[in-house]
Coordinates of C-alpha atoms in Angstrom, one line a residue:
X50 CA 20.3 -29.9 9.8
X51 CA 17.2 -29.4 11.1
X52 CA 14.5 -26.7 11.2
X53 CA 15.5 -25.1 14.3
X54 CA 19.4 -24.8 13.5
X55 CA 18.3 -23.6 9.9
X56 CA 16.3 -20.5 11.6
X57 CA 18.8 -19.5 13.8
X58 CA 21.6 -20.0 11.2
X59 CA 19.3 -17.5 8.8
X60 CA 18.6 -15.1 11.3
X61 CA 22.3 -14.3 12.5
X62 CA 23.2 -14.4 8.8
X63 CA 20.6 -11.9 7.4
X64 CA 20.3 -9.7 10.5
X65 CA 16.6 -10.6 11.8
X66 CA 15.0 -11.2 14.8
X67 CA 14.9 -14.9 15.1
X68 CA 10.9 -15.1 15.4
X69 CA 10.2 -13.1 12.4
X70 CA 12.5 -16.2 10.1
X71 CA 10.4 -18.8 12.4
X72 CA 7.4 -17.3 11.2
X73 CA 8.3 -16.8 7.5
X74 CA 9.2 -20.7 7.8
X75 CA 5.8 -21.4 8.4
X76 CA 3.9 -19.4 5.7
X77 CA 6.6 -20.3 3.2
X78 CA 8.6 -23.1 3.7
X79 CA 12.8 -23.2 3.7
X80 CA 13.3 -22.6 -0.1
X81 CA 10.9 -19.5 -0.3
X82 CA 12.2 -18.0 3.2
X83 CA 15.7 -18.1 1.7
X84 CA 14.6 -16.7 -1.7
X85 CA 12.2 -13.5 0.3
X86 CA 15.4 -13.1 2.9
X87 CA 18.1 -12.6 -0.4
X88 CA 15.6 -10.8 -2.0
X89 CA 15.7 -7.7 1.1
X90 CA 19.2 -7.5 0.4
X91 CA 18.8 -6.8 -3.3
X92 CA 18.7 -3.6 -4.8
X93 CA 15.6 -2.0 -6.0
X94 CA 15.0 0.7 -8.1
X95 CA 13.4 3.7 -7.3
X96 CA 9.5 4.8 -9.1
X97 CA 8.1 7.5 -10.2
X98 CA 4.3 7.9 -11.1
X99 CA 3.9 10.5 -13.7
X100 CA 1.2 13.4 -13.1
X101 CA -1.5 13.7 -15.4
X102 CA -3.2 16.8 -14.0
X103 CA 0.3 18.5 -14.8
X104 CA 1.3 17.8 -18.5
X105 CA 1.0 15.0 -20.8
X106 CA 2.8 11.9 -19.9
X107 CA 5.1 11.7 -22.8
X108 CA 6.4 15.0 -22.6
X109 CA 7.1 14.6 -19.0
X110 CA 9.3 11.8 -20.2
X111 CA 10.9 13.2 -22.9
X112 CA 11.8 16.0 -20.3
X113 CA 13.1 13.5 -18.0
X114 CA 15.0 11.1 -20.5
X115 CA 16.2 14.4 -21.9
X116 CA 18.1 15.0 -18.2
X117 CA 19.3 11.0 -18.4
X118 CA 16.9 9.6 -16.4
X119 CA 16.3 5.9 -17.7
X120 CA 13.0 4.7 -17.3
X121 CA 11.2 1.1 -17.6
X122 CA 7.9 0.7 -17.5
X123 CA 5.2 -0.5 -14.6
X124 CA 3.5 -3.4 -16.5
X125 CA 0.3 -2.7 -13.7
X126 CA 0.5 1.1 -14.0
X127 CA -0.1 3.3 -17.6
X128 CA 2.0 6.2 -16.2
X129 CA 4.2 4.2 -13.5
X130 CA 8.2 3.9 -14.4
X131 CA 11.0 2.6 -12.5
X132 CA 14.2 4.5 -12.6
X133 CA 16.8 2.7 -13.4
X134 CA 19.2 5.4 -13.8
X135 CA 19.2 9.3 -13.3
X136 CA 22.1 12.0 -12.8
X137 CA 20.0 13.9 -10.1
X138 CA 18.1 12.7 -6.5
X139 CA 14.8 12.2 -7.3
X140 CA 12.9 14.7 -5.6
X141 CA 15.5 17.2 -6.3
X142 CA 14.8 18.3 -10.1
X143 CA 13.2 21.1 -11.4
X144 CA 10.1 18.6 -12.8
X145 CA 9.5 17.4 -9.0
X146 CA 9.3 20.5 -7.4
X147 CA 6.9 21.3 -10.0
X148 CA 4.6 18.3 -9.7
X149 CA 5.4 16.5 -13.1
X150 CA 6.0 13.1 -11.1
X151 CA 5.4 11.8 -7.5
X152 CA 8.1 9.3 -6.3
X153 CA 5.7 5.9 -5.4
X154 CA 6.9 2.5 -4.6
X155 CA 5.6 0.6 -7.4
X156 CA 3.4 -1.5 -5.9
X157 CA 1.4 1.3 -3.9
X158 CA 0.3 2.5 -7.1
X159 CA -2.2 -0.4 -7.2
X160 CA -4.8 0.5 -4.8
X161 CA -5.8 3.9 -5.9
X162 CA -6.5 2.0 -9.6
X163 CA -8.3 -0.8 -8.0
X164 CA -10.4 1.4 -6.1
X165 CA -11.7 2.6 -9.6
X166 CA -12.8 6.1 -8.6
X167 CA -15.2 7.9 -10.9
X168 CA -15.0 11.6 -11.2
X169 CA -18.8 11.9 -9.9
X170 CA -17.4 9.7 -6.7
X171 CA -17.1 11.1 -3.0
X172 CA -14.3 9.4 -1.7
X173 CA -12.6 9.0 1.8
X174 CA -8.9 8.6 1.9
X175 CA -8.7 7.6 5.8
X176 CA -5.2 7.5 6.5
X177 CA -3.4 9.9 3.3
X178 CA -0.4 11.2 4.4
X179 CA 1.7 11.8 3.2
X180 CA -0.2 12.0 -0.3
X181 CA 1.1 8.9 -2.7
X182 CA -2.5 7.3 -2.9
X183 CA -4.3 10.5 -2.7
X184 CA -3.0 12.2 -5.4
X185 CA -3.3 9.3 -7.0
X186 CA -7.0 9.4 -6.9
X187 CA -7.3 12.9 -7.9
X188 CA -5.4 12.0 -11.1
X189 CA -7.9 9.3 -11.6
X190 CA -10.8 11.4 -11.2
X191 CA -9.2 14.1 -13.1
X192 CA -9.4 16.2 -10.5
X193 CA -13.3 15.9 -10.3
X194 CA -15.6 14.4 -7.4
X195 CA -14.4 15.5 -3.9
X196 CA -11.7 13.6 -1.8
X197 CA -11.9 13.6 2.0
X198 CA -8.3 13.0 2.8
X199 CA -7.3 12.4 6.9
X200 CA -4.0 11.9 8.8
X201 CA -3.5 11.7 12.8
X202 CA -0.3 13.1 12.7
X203 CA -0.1 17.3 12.5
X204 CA 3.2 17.3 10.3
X205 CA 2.2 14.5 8.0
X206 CA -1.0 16.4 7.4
X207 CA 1.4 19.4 6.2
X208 CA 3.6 17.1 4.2
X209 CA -0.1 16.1 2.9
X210 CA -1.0 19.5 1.8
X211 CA 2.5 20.3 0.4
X212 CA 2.2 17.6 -2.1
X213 CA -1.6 18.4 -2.8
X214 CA -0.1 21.7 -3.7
X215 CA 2.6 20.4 -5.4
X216 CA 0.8 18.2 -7.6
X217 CA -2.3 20.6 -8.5
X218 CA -5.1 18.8 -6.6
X219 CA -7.8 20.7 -6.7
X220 CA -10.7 18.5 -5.6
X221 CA -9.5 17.1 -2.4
X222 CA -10.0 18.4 1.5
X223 CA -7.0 17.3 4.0
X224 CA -8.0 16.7 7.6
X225 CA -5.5 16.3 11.0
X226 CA -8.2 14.0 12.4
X227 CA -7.9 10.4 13.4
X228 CA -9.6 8.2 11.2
X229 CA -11.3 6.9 14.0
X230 CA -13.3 9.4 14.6
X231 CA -14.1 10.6 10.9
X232 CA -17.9 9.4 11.4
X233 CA -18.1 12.7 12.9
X234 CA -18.5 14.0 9.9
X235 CA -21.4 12.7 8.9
X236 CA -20.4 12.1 5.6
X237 CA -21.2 9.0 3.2
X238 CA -18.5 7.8 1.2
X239 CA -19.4 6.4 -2.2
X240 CA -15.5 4.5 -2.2
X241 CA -13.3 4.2 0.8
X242 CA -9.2 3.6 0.6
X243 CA -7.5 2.2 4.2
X244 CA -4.0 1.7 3.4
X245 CA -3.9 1.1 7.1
X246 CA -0.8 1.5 9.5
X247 CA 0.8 -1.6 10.1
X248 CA 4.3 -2.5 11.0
X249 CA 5.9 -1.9 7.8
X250 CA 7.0 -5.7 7.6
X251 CA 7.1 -5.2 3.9
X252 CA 9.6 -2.5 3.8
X253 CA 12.7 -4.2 4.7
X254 CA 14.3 -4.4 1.2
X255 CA 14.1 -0.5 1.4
X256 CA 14.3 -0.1 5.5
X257 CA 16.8 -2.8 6.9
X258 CA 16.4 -1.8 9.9
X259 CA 12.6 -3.1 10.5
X260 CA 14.4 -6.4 10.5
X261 CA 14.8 -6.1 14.6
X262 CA 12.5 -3.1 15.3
X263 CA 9.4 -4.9 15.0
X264 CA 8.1 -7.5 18.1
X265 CA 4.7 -10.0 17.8
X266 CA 3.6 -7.5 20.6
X267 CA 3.6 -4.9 17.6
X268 CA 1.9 -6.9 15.0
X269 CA -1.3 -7.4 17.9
X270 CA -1.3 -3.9 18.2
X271 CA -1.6 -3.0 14.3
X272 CA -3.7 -6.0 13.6
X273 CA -6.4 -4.4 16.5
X274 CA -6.0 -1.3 15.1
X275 CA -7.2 -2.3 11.4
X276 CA -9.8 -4.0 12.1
X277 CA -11.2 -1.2 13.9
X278 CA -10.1 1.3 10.9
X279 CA -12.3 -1.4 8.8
X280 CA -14.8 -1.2 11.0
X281 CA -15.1 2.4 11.0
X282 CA -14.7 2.8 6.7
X283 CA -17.7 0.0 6.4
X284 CA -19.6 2.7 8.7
X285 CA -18.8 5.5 6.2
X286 CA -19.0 3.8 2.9
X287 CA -22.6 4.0 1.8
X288 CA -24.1 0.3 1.1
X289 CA -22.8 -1.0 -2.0
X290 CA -20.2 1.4 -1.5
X291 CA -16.2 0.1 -2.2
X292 CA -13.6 0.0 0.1
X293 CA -10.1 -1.4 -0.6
X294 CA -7.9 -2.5 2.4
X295 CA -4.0 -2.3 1.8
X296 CA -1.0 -2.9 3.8
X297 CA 2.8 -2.7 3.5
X298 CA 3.1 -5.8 5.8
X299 CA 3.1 -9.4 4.8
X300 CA 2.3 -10.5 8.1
X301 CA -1.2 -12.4 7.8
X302 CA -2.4 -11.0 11.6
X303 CA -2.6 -7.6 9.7
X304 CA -4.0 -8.8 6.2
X305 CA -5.8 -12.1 5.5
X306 CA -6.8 -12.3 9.5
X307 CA -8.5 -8.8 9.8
X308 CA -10.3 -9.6 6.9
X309 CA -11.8 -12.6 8.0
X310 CA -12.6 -10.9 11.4
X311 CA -14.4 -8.5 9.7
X312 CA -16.0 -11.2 7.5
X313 CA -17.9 -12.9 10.5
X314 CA -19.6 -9.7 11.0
X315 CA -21.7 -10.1 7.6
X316 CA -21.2 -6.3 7.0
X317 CA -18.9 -6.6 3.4
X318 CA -17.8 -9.2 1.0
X319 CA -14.9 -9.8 -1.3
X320 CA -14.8 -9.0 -4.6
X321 CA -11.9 -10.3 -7.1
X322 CA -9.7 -7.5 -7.9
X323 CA -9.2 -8.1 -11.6
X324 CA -5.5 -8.0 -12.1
X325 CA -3.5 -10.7 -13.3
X326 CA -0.4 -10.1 -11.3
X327 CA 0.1 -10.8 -7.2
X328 CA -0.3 -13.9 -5.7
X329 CA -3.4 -15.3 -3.8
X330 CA -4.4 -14.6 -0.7
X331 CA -3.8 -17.1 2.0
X332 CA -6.6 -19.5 3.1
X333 CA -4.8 -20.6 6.0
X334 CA -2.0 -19.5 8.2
X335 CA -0.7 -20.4 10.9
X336 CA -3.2 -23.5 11.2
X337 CA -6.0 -21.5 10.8
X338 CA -8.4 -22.3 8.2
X339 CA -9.8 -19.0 7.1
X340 CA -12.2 -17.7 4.5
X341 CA -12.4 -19.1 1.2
X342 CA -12.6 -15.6 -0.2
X343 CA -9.5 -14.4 0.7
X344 CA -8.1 -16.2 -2.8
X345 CA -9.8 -13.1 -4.2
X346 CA -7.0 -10.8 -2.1
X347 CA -3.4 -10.0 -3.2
X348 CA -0.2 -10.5 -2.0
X349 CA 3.0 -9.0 -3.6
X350 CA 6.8 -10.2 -2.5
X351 CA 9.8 -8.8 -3.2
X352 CA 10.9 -12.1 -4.3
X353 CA 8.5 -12.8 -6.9
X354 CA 7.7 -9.0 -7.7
X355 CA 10.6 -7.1 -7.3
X356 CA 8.6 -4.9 -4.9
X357 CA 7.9 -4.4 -1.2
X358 CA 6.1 -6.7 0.5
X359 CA 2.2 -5.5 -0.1
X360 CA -1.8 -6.8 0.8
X361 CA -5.0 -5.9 -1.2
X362 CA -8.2 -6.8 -0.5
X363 CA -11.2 -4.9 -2.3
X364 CA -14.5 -5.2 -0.6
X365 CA -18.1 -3.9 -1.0
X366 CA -21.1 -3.3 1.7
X367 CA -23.5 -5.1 1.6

């Protein structure tokens, strides 16, 4: 059977669009786009990242295995547990409500630690809502340093605040402003975080229905957005400054491809992110031969990870 028949025969069985399984034959090859296509139709459990600036850890999960919540640890994240089992929704108990835990896909718990904010640090979190990362931070910096959190959207910015609130961030400003236009400000970031929008190509296992709601005319559009996001944090990010790039997209237009773009302009350079988990980078996609660097980036599959689909790139100014 060849190629073709395969794609098509894939696509009407798992419920795609038949370009997205075309394309995932090309990065991957057959054997790995059938293992990332079962892999969306697994189940995945649920994670919680415990908060710090609350209450110790450990008695936050005594309380919580003392309600029957089973929990397994985040081998990449020190207060990080996947639930595995609990009596009650998640954001729904008496702990949640009072900003004990924040509910985080495991894998977005990386960038915030990669990022490797100092509690002296100013940081920009360019687009936060609604919170996961920037909270995050805070608890990182132990609520020290000063966090410049901004979302576009006005009820995103109040789901923002909510969970500031919620969590007891103290240290962190929220602005409804479009990260395009936060040189405004004036300001000079000592660390930047972009988890930039993107088409959410690596959400499937959770949102099945991104499997037809997503065109190549949509994955232009993000991939010309981020690299003008990127061009706008190297702006703000004083020189030597951080900045870490994330996506929830596997799609190399948005990852490996903006980064290059950016490369050419001689503004940032990639630094290895230090973590032994996460696959490479890509060097070349789509027959284009791109950056050596980009080995230094991270990829995550649901497939290999048990986690969304997920990019990381950490870069510093030059």
């Amino acid at each position: 059977m060849d190629d073709e028949l395969i794609i098509k025969k894939l696509s009407k069985k798992f419920g795609y669009l038949e370009y997205m399984v075309e394309r995932y034959f090309k990065l991957f090859g057959k054997e790995q786009t059938i293992k990332l296509l079962e892999a969306n139709e697994a189940k995945f459990f649920p994670s919680i990242r415990l908060n710090t600036l609350k209450m110790d850890p450990l008695r936050i999960k005594k309380r919580l295995e003392k309600k029957g919540f089973q929990l397994k640890n985040i081998p990449w994240s020190d207060y990080g547990f996947w639930v595995t089992k609990s009596k009650y929704p998640l954001g729904a108990t008496t702990e949640y409500l009072l900003g004990y835990y924040y509910i985080q896909q495991a894998v977005s718990m990386i960038p915030a630690q990669v990022l490797d904010p100092s509690p002296n640090d100013i940081i920009i979190d360019m687009c936060a809502a609604p919170g996961g990362k920037t909270t995050h931070l805070a608890q990182l910096m132990r609520n020290e340093g000063v966090i410049l959190a901004f979302d576009i959207n006005p009820n995103r910015i109040k789901s923002l605040r909510f969970n500031l609130e919620r969590c007891g961030v103290k240290n962190t400003i929220g602005f409804n402003l479009n990260a395009l236009e936060i040189e405004k400000i004036g300001i000079t970031a000592d660390k930047i975080l972009l988890d930039a929008p993107c088409t959410g190509e690596g959400l499937i296992c959770f949102d099945p229905s991104r499997k037809k709601s997503r065109k190549l005319e949509d994955i232009v559009f993000c991939s010309d957005r981020q690299k003008n996001l990127l061009r706008v944090a190297i702006k703000c990010v004083k020189r030597g400054g951080i900045i870490i790039y994330s996506t929830c997209s596997i799609a190399p237009e948005e990852n490996e491809f903006v980064i290059n773009s950016i490369l050419k302009e001689k503004e940032v350079e990639i630094l290895d992110l230090n973590i032994s988990f996460g696959k490479e980078g890509l060097t070349n996609a789509f027959g284009s031969k791109l950056e050596p660097n980009l080995i230094k980036s991270k990829r995550f599959y649901p497939h290999f990870h048990r986690t969304e689909g997920f990019f990381i790139c950490k870069m510093r100014k030059r």
